[in-house]
Amino acid sequence: MSLDNLRNQSFPLSRIEDWQAKAEETLKGKSIEKLKSSTYENIILKPLYYRRDKQQAPEYPGGTDFRRGIYPLGYVTNDWKVAQKITYHSVDQLKEKLQGSVEKGQTALSFEVSEALFESKGIINEILGDLPDEFPFAVNGRGIQSALLAALTERKESADLISGYVGSDPISLFAETGFIEEDFFKSWMIDIKLANEKLPKLRTVLINTSTYHQGGANAVQELGIAAATGIFHLQKLLDSGMKLENVLGKMIFQFSIGSNFFMELAKIRAARILWNKITNVYGADPKDRGMHIAAETSSFTKTVYDPYVNLLRAGNEGFAAVLGGVQYLHITPFDDITGSSLLSERIARNTQNILKEEAYLQKVVDPAGGSWYVEALTVELAEKAWQYFQQIEAKGGMLEVLKSGWLQDEITCIRTKREQDVSTRKQSIVGTNVYANLAETAGSSTIQTCNNLIGVDGTNTIKIKRIKNMRLSEPFEKLRKISEEIESKSGSKPKIGMICLGELKNFKPRLDFMRGFAAAGGIEAVESGSITSLEDAKQFVIGTDTKYFCLCGSNDHYESIGHDILSELNREFPERTFYLAGLPEKELQTKWSNEGIKQFIHMNCNCYEILSTILKEMGVA
């Protein structure tokens, strides 16, 4: 075929029905509707998205509602800042790590704040040296923002060059500590107004939704809270006499990025839609309506065991943040929970460099823009978040929903659903509730991070329900700790004996399932080998140092030899506990229970509860 003929070739347009038919072909006749799934945001995800789902997205970034970014050329002209948050033992170590990090690719000064930085006058500026003249800040000042701002204003010759953000969000601190200190707002606003004069390029008003994210909130709740908190701070500062454009120029929003890639990407884009809508109502000039966003990968999704999987989690989350269009990014080191090392910090920092230099994300303007799926998800998320924001405002705003406990209860409801899905393994955490490595033990912390909160003096203080930061993997990690304690006392791992009925092909599927099930709690599955007679089963039970056993086999073998073997074992070894892998038909369940089966272990059962019960009994014994 000639080149001209090749150029003139065309393909017939495929109809929606053609795509559906092709998808259902792979489903072996099942309806494509079966592939729909629901998220924690109560959004139904479709298996196929079409042109009509695009929702008329803006044609270019930097315009309209800013969903596609706040700069027309994206990262090509305004690259995101590598803002890896530095942890340290001493002020000398902080100075050393700050200098080393900027030499190795860090482009923002980000570190944990602590009172040690202000023990003597001028120490913080000695640590920073000339770095603030060249690099922007990316610091959550938490309860001691005031001291850091005061120190920076002492740099009289270069104060007007200091950029980035040194922010604090009193409301998120209240939610985290469980106390509302209303007098704190007075000194906070004084600091903001002073910084507006002395540090004109520095953002100081932080809207931090990470507290709620780490407490289990979904994306709709995070966005609604961000909007409500933003309005609260905005109105407070306007009432204090600041101009609208000055207040907006001081604000920055912080989000934690979770594991649902497209939802988190859409969350960042939807946030800009909401803030544009709010600032438009206030009459802000379009140039002041763009939302500046700092993001960090979520600690909610990270694990103590099998920590190298955290590399994949953090990389995925960082990728979503960049595609969403953030201005500052911190990627959590893979062993951050137990104390990050120089290696893990280097890998985390270089993950961002890879996204820039090898994935070329700083060279493509809004690569997710125009995707039918992403645009549809962004709009639906923004609409639901706006409704949630209106709920908060109708109840009196952020302080009132915290005082009443309504917001805490809302977040607890979502967190409980997440925990239930992890407990039943509907949601997999690799290395924790699935594919757990029994040879691994938990590490111990080597670096203490600084979590300075607002000091509570008891005057004008209102106690509220606290939003506690947590991680999804914690319940199973506690089981592993119990298992390690049992092993330490007894000299061997907790065990469950697997009574394998029939030949390998008959029992292997359920044996593999039970191995993974038991490993999630740090329990070793001891295999019997092929059992075809009662005598084989007796010898295995007698020779295995545990009181817990599980029958594994096919349904046919359960019915042909399982009942007889179980009945006799239960009669001869009444102190033993027997389980059955799988879920028999309803009419057979009573029979198995009468013969001695304590519980049926299957795909939909609560893995955490079963293993917790077994380990508690083992610990007592």
XYZ file of C-alpha atoms in Angstrom:
621
model
C 0.000 0.000 0.000
C 1.357 3.426 -0.969
C 1.786 6.264 1.510
C -1.035 8.221 -0.159
C -3.407 5.289 0.150
C -2.407 4.856 3.777
C -3.179 8.501 4.483
C -6.611 8.143 2.915
C -7.554 5.184 5.113
C -10.280 5.817 7.671
C -11.986 3.863 10.384
C -15.711 3.725 11.054
C -16.907 5.679 14.091
C -17.853 3.478 17.010
C -21.145 4.055 18.753
C -21.632 3.977 22.501
C -23.493 0.719 22.063
C -20.414 -0.782 20.345
C -18.197 0.077 23.327
C -20.753 -1.364 25.732
C -21.041 -4.556 23.708
C -17.251 -4.973 23.645
C -17.048 -4.459 27.401
C -19.863 -6.943 28.078
C -18.139 -9.457 25.839
C -15.240 -9.562 28.308
C -17.742 -9.851 31.172
C -19.117 -13.061 29.648
C -22.601 -11.693 29.161
C -22.981 -9.757 32.406
C -24.317 -6.228 32.180
C -21.827 -3.379 32.124
C -23.897 -1.844 34.920
C -22.268 -4.405 37.228
C -19.011 -2.444 36.930
C -20.408 0.680 38.537
C -19.005 1.408 41.985
C -19.791 3.826 44.786
C -17.212 5.956 46.602
C -17.111 7.259 50.176
C -18.295 10.564 48.691
C -21.480 8.807 47.518
C -20.442 9.313 43.902
C -21.244 6.525 41.447
C -18.275 5.796 39.183
C -19.193 4.527 35.727
C -17.127 2.004 33.748
C -17.320 4.160 30.603
C -17.418 7.929 30.149
C -18.452 9.688 26.954
C -18.126 13.088 25.307
C -21.404 14.212 26.861
C -19.837 13.719 30.319
C -17.241 16.433 29.673
C -19.373 19.110 31.448
C -18.116 21.966 29.240
C -14.710 22.379 30.882
C -12.824 25.659 30.313
C -10.782 25.628 27.146
C -7.564 26.772 28.817
C -5.928 26.954 32.272
C -5.692 30.213 34.189
C -9.185 31.359 33.282
C -12.904 30.983 33.984
C -13.221 29.021 37.242
C -9.533 27.996 37.529
C -10.288 24.265 37.631
C -7.492 23.746 35.093
C -4.993 25.709 37.153
C -4.295 29.311 38.097
C -1.578 29.947 35.482
C -2.209 29.939 31.691
C 0.972 27.931 31.041
C 0.835 25.850 34.207
C 4.160 24.562 35.475
C 5.963 25.670 32.313
C 6.169 29.186 33.740
C 5.304 28.579 37.412
C 6.795 25.286 38.563
C 5.540 23.668 41.755
C 7.897 23.864 44.719
C 9.563 20.756 46.137
C 8.701 21.364 49.798
C 9.932 18.293 51.668
C 9.270 18.871 55.373
C 12.515 18.408 57.304
C 12.568 16.641 60.669
C 15.533 16.972 63.008
C 17.031 16.185 66.418
C 18.756 19.503 66.994
C 19.009 22.987 65.531
C 22.463 22.129 64.190
C 21.025 19.165 62.335
C 18.234 21.341 60.904
C 20.801 23.825 59.577
C 22.796 21.022 57.988
C 19.743 19.329 56.454
C 18.320 22.586 55.095
C 21.544 23.384 53.269
C 21.913 19.828 52.009
C 18.338 19.581 50.766
C 18.457 22.719 48.595
C 21.690 21.461 47.047
C 19.920 18.213 46.105
C 16.766 19.509 44.486
C 14.575 21.023 47.212
C 13.093 24.338 46.084
C 11.249 25.498 49.233
C 12.248 25.804 52.895
C 9.999 23.426 54.774
C 10.540 22.098 58.291
C 8.759 21.149 61.500
C 8.501 24.093 63.883
C 9.535 23.659 67.507
C 10.170 25.897 70.497
C 13.859 24.903 70.336
C 14.181 27.221 67.332
C 13.418 30.230 69.550
C 15.256 29.377 72.774
C 17.724 32.185 72.173
C 17.373 35.376 70.207
C 18.395 35.199 66.571
C 18.954 31.430 66.472
C 16.356 30.794 63.756
C 17.891 33.415 61.446
C 21.327 31.939 62.094
C 19.984 28.549 61.016
C 18.341 29.944 57.899
C 21.283 32.098 56.821
C 20.779 33.553 53.341
C 18.430 30.782 52.195
C 15.189 32.848 52.550
C 16.601 35.345 50.029
C 16.641 32.624 47.391
C 14.003 30.043 48.377
C 10.357 30.486 49.455
C 9.055 29.118 52.761
C 6.524 26.285 53.036
C 5.892 26.080 56.779
C 2.858 25.320 58.915
C 3.627 27.469 61.962
C 0.929 25.769 64.040
C 0.796 27.233 67.568
C 4.060 29.161 67.338
C 3.586 30.935 64.022
C 3.842 34.264 65.854
C 7.406 33.611 67.043
C 8.576 32.615 63.572
C 6.995 35.670 61.919
C 8.547 37.935 64.541
C 11.981 36.433 63.844
C 11.579 36.925 60.093
C 10.630 40.589 60.504
C 14.011 41.095 62.181
C 15.656 40.475 58.802
C 15.161 44.150 57.982
C 17.332 44.276 54.892
C 15.646 41.297 53.213
C 12.206 41.069 54.873
C 10.498 42.311 51.725
C 12.138 39.480 49.743
C 10.787 36.652 51.922
C 8.153 34.677 50.035
C 6.181 31.451 50.180
C 4.079 30.834 53.274
C 4.458 30.621 57.046
C 0.859 29.978 57.954
C -1.334 28.786 60.778
C -4.961 27.659 60.900
C -6.439 28.168 64.375
C -9.620 26.258 63.527
C -7.793 23.090 62.453
C -5.673 23.351 65.613
C -8.847 23.612 67.689
C -10.227 20.494 65.993
C -6.965 18.642 66.630
C -6.538 19.638 70.287
C -10.193 19.466 71.339
C -10.252 23.044 72.654
C -11.520 26.276 71.107
C -9.518 29.257 72.360
C -11.491 32.235 71.026
C -9.024 34.814 72.411
C -6.352 33.251 70.219
C -7.924 34.896 67.171
C -7.055 38.367 68.474
C -3.299 37.762 68.600
C -3.471 35.732 65.379
C -5.075 38.613 63.476
C -2.528 41.076 64.885
C 0.262 38.831 63.537
C -1.404 38.595 60.105
C -1.830 42.356 59.819
C 1.733 43.036 60.967
C 3.112 40.471 58.509
C 1.103 42.154 55.762
C 3.152 45.301 56.390
C 6.571 43.841 57.225
C 6.574 40.704 55.037
C 4.546 41.742 51.970
C 5.354 38.694 49.815
C 4.738 36.060 52.510
C 1.400 34.226 52.840
C 0.358 33.752 56.467
C -3.303 32.615 56.491
C -3.455 28.822 56.259
C -6.607 26.797 55.652
C -5.476 23.322 56.674
C -7.801 20.423 55.821
C -5.177 17.755 56.584
C -6.474 17.470 60.164
C -9.868 16.325 58.873
C -8.375 14.084 56.191
C -6.232 12.263 58.775
C -9.368 11.842 60.870
C -11.072 9.925 58.047
C -13.021 12.619 56.163
C -13.957 12.089 52.526
C -13.186 14.499 49.689
C -16.592 16.200 49.814
C -16.163 16.926 53.523
C -12.610 18.211 53.043
C -13.722 20.612 50.320
C -16.751 21.838 52.249
C -14.580 22.407 55.324
C -11.955 24.229 53.243
C -14.594 26.589 51.846
C -16.186 27.228 55.264
C -12.827 27.777 56.982
C -11.678 30.047 54.168
C -14.781 32.219 54.541
C -14.369 32.301 58.329
C -10.782 33.563 58.101
C -11.614 35.904 55.234
C -14.504 37.538 57.095
C -12.529 37.840 60.343
C -9.708 39.704 58.609
C -12.063 41.901 56.588
C -13.861 42.854 59.806
C -10.493 43.761 61.331
C -9.919 46.343 58.609
C -7.808 44.523 56.016
C -8.568 45.016 52.340
C -10.018 42.123 50.336
C -7.094 41.854 47.910
C -4.605 41.871 50.807
C -6.437 39.101 52.653
C -6.686 36.917 49.545
C -2.998 37.516 48.867
C -2.200 36.101 52.313
C -4.236 32.885 52.024
C -3.036 29.394 51.163
C -4.908 26.085 51.361
C -3.364 22.811 52.470
C -4.700 19.388 51.469
C -3.592 15.845 52.185
C -3.717 13.609 49.118
C -5.156 10.111 49.609
C -4.993 6.885 47.644
C -7.991 7.265 45.299
C -5.985 8.714 42.411
C -8.701 10.315 40.291
C -10.791 11.437 43.261
C -7.784 13.242 44.771
C -6.868 14.791 41.426
C -10.446 16.021 41.039
C -10.459 17.271 44.650
C -7.687 19.776 43.923
C -9.433 20.963 40.761
C -12.835 21.213 42.490
C -11.301 23.238 45.339
C -10.383 25.992 42.903
C -13.922 26.023 41.481
C -15.390 26.534 44.962
C -12.956 29.265 45.954
C -13.466 31.111 42.677
C -17.220 31.049 43.279
C -16.837 32.360 46.843
C -14.361 35.138 46.023
C -16.476 36.178 43.060
C -19.396 36.730 45.441
C -17.121 38.910 47.576
C -16.361 40.985 44.479
C -12.691 40.021 44.154
C -10.804 40.856 40.992
C -10.206 37.721 38.831
C -6.437 38.026 39.367
C -6.992 37.592 43.122
C -9.410 34.650 42.910
C -6.907 31.898 42.118
C -6.395 29.448 44.987
C -2.815 28.696 46.058
C -2.487 25.104 47.285
C 0.087 23.261 49.366
C -0.279 19.471 49.362
C 1.218 16.578 51.259
C 0.843 12.874 50.690
C -1.424 11.278 53.246
C -0.206 9.640 56.452
C -3.711 8.117 56.726
C -2.797 5.583 54.005
C 0.697 4.644 55.220
C 1.748 1.493 57.067
C 4.363 0.389 59.572
C 4.715 -3.122 58.126
C 6.051 -3.620 54.600
C 7.006 0.089 54.500
C 8.471 -0.073 51.004
C 4.918 -0.274 49.653
C 4.630 3.280 51.008
C 6.952 4.288 48.154
C 4.241 3.308 45.683
C 1.485 4.896 47.739
C 3.331 8.198 48.117
C 4.383 8.235 44.455
C 0.774 7.695 43.353
C -0.485 10.419 45.682
C 2.229 12.876 44.648
C 1.429 12.223 40.987
C -2.265 13.009 41.619
C -1.349 16.240 43.449
C 0.796 17.482 40.562
C -1.809 16.630 37.939
C -4.322 18.498 40.103
C -2.128 21.596 39.932
C -0.691 22.303 43.398
C 1.942 24.964 44.139
C 3.839 23.213 46.974
C 4.261 19.472 47.556
C 5.628 17.311 50.361
C 5.975 13.567 49.688
C 6.091 11.462 52.839
C 9.230 9.302 53.272
C 8.333 5.617 53.202
C 9.401 5.001 56.828
C 8.130 8.280 58.229
C 5.905 6.569 60.820
C 8.824 4.924 62.578
C 11.286 7.755 61.939
C 12.522 8.730 58.493
C 16.098 8.026 57.443
C 18.391 9.976 55.146
C 17.745 7.353 52.478
C 13.952 7.588 52.666
C 14.084 11.395 52.708
C 16.299 11.373 49.636
C 13.962 8.983 47.811
C 10.932 11.141 48.704
C 12.629 14.287 47.424
C 13.824 12.559 44.272
C 10.318 11.262 43.580
C 9.367 14.856 42.850
C 12.464 15.347 40.711
C 11.480 12.273 38.706
C 7.969 13.660 38.196
C 9.557 16.835 36.875
C 12.542 15.658 34.904
C 11.560 12.169 33.740
C 7.748 12.244 33.655
C 7.969 15.796 32.206
C 5.014 16.972 34.261
C 6.446 20.501 34.404
C 6.420 20.675 30.611
C 2.786 19.697 29.900
C 0.023 22.174 30.745
C -2.817 20.449 32.627
C -2.402 16.912 31.220
C -5.685 15.781 32.861
C -7.681 18.607 31.301
C -10.439 17.563 28.925
C -10.596 13.971 30.169
C -14.288 13.090 30.184
C -13.883 11.116 33.400
C -11.815 13.741 35.223
C -14.026 16.632 34.144
C -17.234 14.813 35.126
C -15.774 13.798 38.488
C -14.516 17.341 39.142
C -17.937 18.886 38.536
C -19.856 16.321 40.583
C -17.381 16.638 43.450
C -17.596 20.443 43.369
C -21.410 20.344 43.398
C -21.569 17.959 46.350
C -18.912 19.929 48.227
C -20.825 23.161 47.671
C -23.922 21.580 49.197
C -21.860 20.381 52.167
C -20.385 23.853 52.593
C -23.923 25.275 52.625
C -24.858 22.770 55.343
C -21.965 23.995 57.490
C -22.914 27.621 56.945
C -26.587 26.923 57.701
C -25.525 25.500 61.070
C -23.584 28.655 61.951
C -20.193 28.113 60.315
C -17.047 26.215 61.235
C -16.769 27.129 64.903
C -20.392 26.262 65.581
C -20.312 22.844 63.878
C -17.196 22.020 65.908
C -18.781 23.205 69.149
C -21.935 21.172 68.529
C -19.950 18.071 67.524
C -21.895 17.766 64.257
C -18.803 17.885 62.059
C -16.891 15.395 64.217
C -19.829 12.956 64.035
C -20.028 13.366 60.254
C -16.339 12.533 59.879
C -16.594 9.637 62.331
C -19.362 8.119 60.209
C -17.123 8.039 57.115
C -14.110 6.812 59.100
C -16.185 3.936 60.507
C -17.132 2.873 56.966
C -13.479 2.936 55.930
C -12.443 0.899 58.983
C -15.182 -1.649 58.322
C -14.007 -2.088 54.734
C -10.434 -2.623 55.921
C -11.546 -5.075 58.635
C -13.476 -7.162 56.101
C -10.662 -6.707 53.536
C -13.068 -5.119 51.092
C -10.381 -2.459 50.968
C -6.931 -3.981 50.634
C -3.818 -2.633 52.345
C -0.926 -4.507 50.778
C 1.497 -5.845 53.375
C -1.019 -5.343 56.175
C -4.423 -6.974 55.696
C -3.365 -8.765 52.488
C 0.014 -10.253 51.501
C 1.435 -9.736 54.986
C 5.039 -10.821 55.526
C 5.296 -12.871 58.739
C 9.071 -12.509 58.860
C 8.781 -8.745 59.312
C 8.670 -6.888 62.616
C 7.765 -3.265 63.280
C 10.522 -0.684 63.444
C 11.019 1.812 66.234
C 11.046 5.594 66.034
C 14.398 7.312 65.608
C 13.339 10.929 65.020
C 10.799 12.761 67.101
C 8.664 15.178 65.113
C 7.485 18.417 66.656
C 3.719 18.826 67.040
C 3.357 22.173 68.758
C -0.261 23.064 69.364
C -2.021 26.037 70.904
C -1.410 26.300 74.623
C -4.630 26.131 76.650
C -4.697 28.356 79.731
C -8.279 27.674 80.775
C -9.644 31.201 80.153
C -12.344 31.580 77.488
C -11.728 27.990 76.495
C -14.463 25.716 75.106
C -13.933 21.979 75.115
C -15.018 20.141 71.959
C -14.782 16.637 70.519
C -11.279 16.122 69.231
C -10.576 14.913 65.686
C -7.828 12.397 66.247
C -5.322 11.696 63.491
C -5.139 8.011 62.644
C -4.091 5.538 59.974
C -6.243 2.876 58.334
C -3.691 0.155 58.997
C -3.518 0.686 62.780
C -5.998 -2.047 63.853
C -4.099 -4.778 62.008
C -0.774 -3.386 63.205
C -2.032 -3.771 66.765
C -2.801 -7.420 66.002
C 0.728 -7.888 64.718
C 2.069 -6.348 67.934
C -0.003 -8.778 70.010
C 1.332 -11.621 67.881
C 4.919 -10.468 68.458
C 4.312 -10.277 72.211
C 2.941 -13.839 72.219
C 5.975 -15.004 70.249
C 8.302 -13.218 72.676
C 6.725 -14.990 75.653
C 6.266 -18.448 74.139
C 9.267 -18.619 71.836
C 7.215 -19.356 68.712
C 4.725 -17.591 66.484
C 0.986 -18.020 67.096
C -0.293 -20.816 64.856
C -3.440 -22.131 63.237
C -3.338 -25.709 61.986
C -4.689 -26.230 58.471
C -6.416 -29.612 58.050
C -6.135 -30.075 54.273
C -8.717 -32.521 52.905
C -8.045 -34.481 49.724
C -5.312 -33.838 47.179
C -3.427 -30.561 46.651
C -5.716 -29.394 43.847
C -8.701 -29.860 46.157
C -7.503 -27.828 49.122
C -4.945 -25.376 47.707
C -7.323 -22.476 46.823
C -8.755 -22.311 50.324
C -5.401 -23.024 51.932
C -3.872 -20.048 50.118
C -6.790 -17.897 51.235
C -6.361 -18.990 54.858
C -2.596 -18.390 54.777
C -3.174 -14.770 53.784
C -6.070 -14.409 56.215
C -4.048 -15.612 59.214
C -0.902 -13.683 58.215
C -2.825 -10.403 58.505
C -2.772 -10.974 62.264
C 0.787 -12.306 62.405
C -0.450 -15.899 62.762
C 1.375 -18.718 61.000
C -0.658 -21.257 59.030
C 0.721 -24.767 59.670
C -0.203 -27.158 56.851
C -1.099 -30.777 57.431
C -0.372 -32.054 53.962
C -2.940 -34.233 52.207
C -5.442 -35.774 54.654
C -7.744 -38.530 53.452
C -8.547 -40.346 56.696
C -9.519 -39.667 60.285
C -6.251 -41.150 61.568
C -4.203 -38.677 59.488
C -6.223 -35.823 60.923
C -5.767 -37.070 64.511
C -2.006 -37.352 64.140
C -1.816 -33.817 62.764
C -3.883 -32.354 65.602
C -1.841 -34.205 68.229
C 1.473 -33.144 66.685
C 0.649 -29.451 66.174
C 1.262 -27.036 69.042
C -1.938 -25.007 68.864
C -5.571 -25.302 69.886
C -6.856 -23.652 66.687
C -7.506 -25.577 63.477
C -9.241 -24.874 60.194
C -10.585 -27.349 57.640
C -9.557 -26.546 54.046
C -10.884 -28.404 51.036
C -13.395 -28.436 48.212
C -17.129 -28.511 48.858
C -17.214 -32.125 47.630
C -14.543 -33.209 50.126
C -16.267 -31.336 52.911
C -19.375 -33.411 52.298
C -17.654 -36.751 51.610
C -15.174 -36.878 54.495
C -15.299 -33.542 56.276
C -18.296 -34.159 58.491
C -17.039 -37.473 59.803
C -13.521 -36.184 60.501
C -14.783 -33.045 62.236
C -17.294 -34.881 64.437
C -14.657 -37.316 65.682
C -12.002 -34.633 66.210
C -14.420 -32.483 68.172
C -15.398 -35.457 70.334
C -11.801 -36.559 71.008
C -10.287 -33.036 71.339
C -13.033 -30.887 72.935
C -10.510 -28.247 74.033
C -9.572 -27.528 70.391
C -11.326 -24.844 68.319
C -12.294 -25.648 64.722
C -13.023 -23.304 61.806
C -14.132 -24.008 58.228
C -12.697 -22.219 55.198
C -15.595 -21.144 53.019
C -19.292 -20.456 53.488
C -21.591 -23.470 53.023
C -25.195 -23.207 51.895
C -27.553 -21.991 54.625
C -29.108 -25.406 55.177
C -25.643 -26.903 55.859
C -24.377 -24.206 58.223
C -26.392 -25.455 61.211
C -25.134 -28.991 60.659
C -21.499 -27.847 60.619
C -22.021 -25.753 63.726
C -23.557 -28.698 65.583
C -20.569 -30.831 64.625
C -18.122 -28.348 66.168
C -17.354 -25.528 63.713
C -17.017 -22.282 65.652
C -17.005 -19.970 62.638
C -16.964 -19.976 58.853
C -14.053 -18.006 57.382
C -14.774 -16.594 53.935
C -14.271 -13.560 51.693
C -16.948 -11.418 53.341
C -16.276 -12.141 57.004
C -14.649 -9.661 59.392
C -10.985 -10.630 59.302
C -9.982 -8.233 62.064
C -12.617 -9.430 64.550
C -11.848 -13.127 64.016
C -8.084 -12.698 64.341
C -8.493 -10.360 67.304
C -10.559 -12.956 69.155
C -8.037 -15.715 68.427
C -5.051 -13.634 69.508
C -6.731 -12.477 72.709
C -7.473 -16.079 73.627
C -3.907 -17.063 72.806
C -2.573 -14.173 74.894
C -4.660 -15.178 77.907
C -3.550 -18.780 77.558
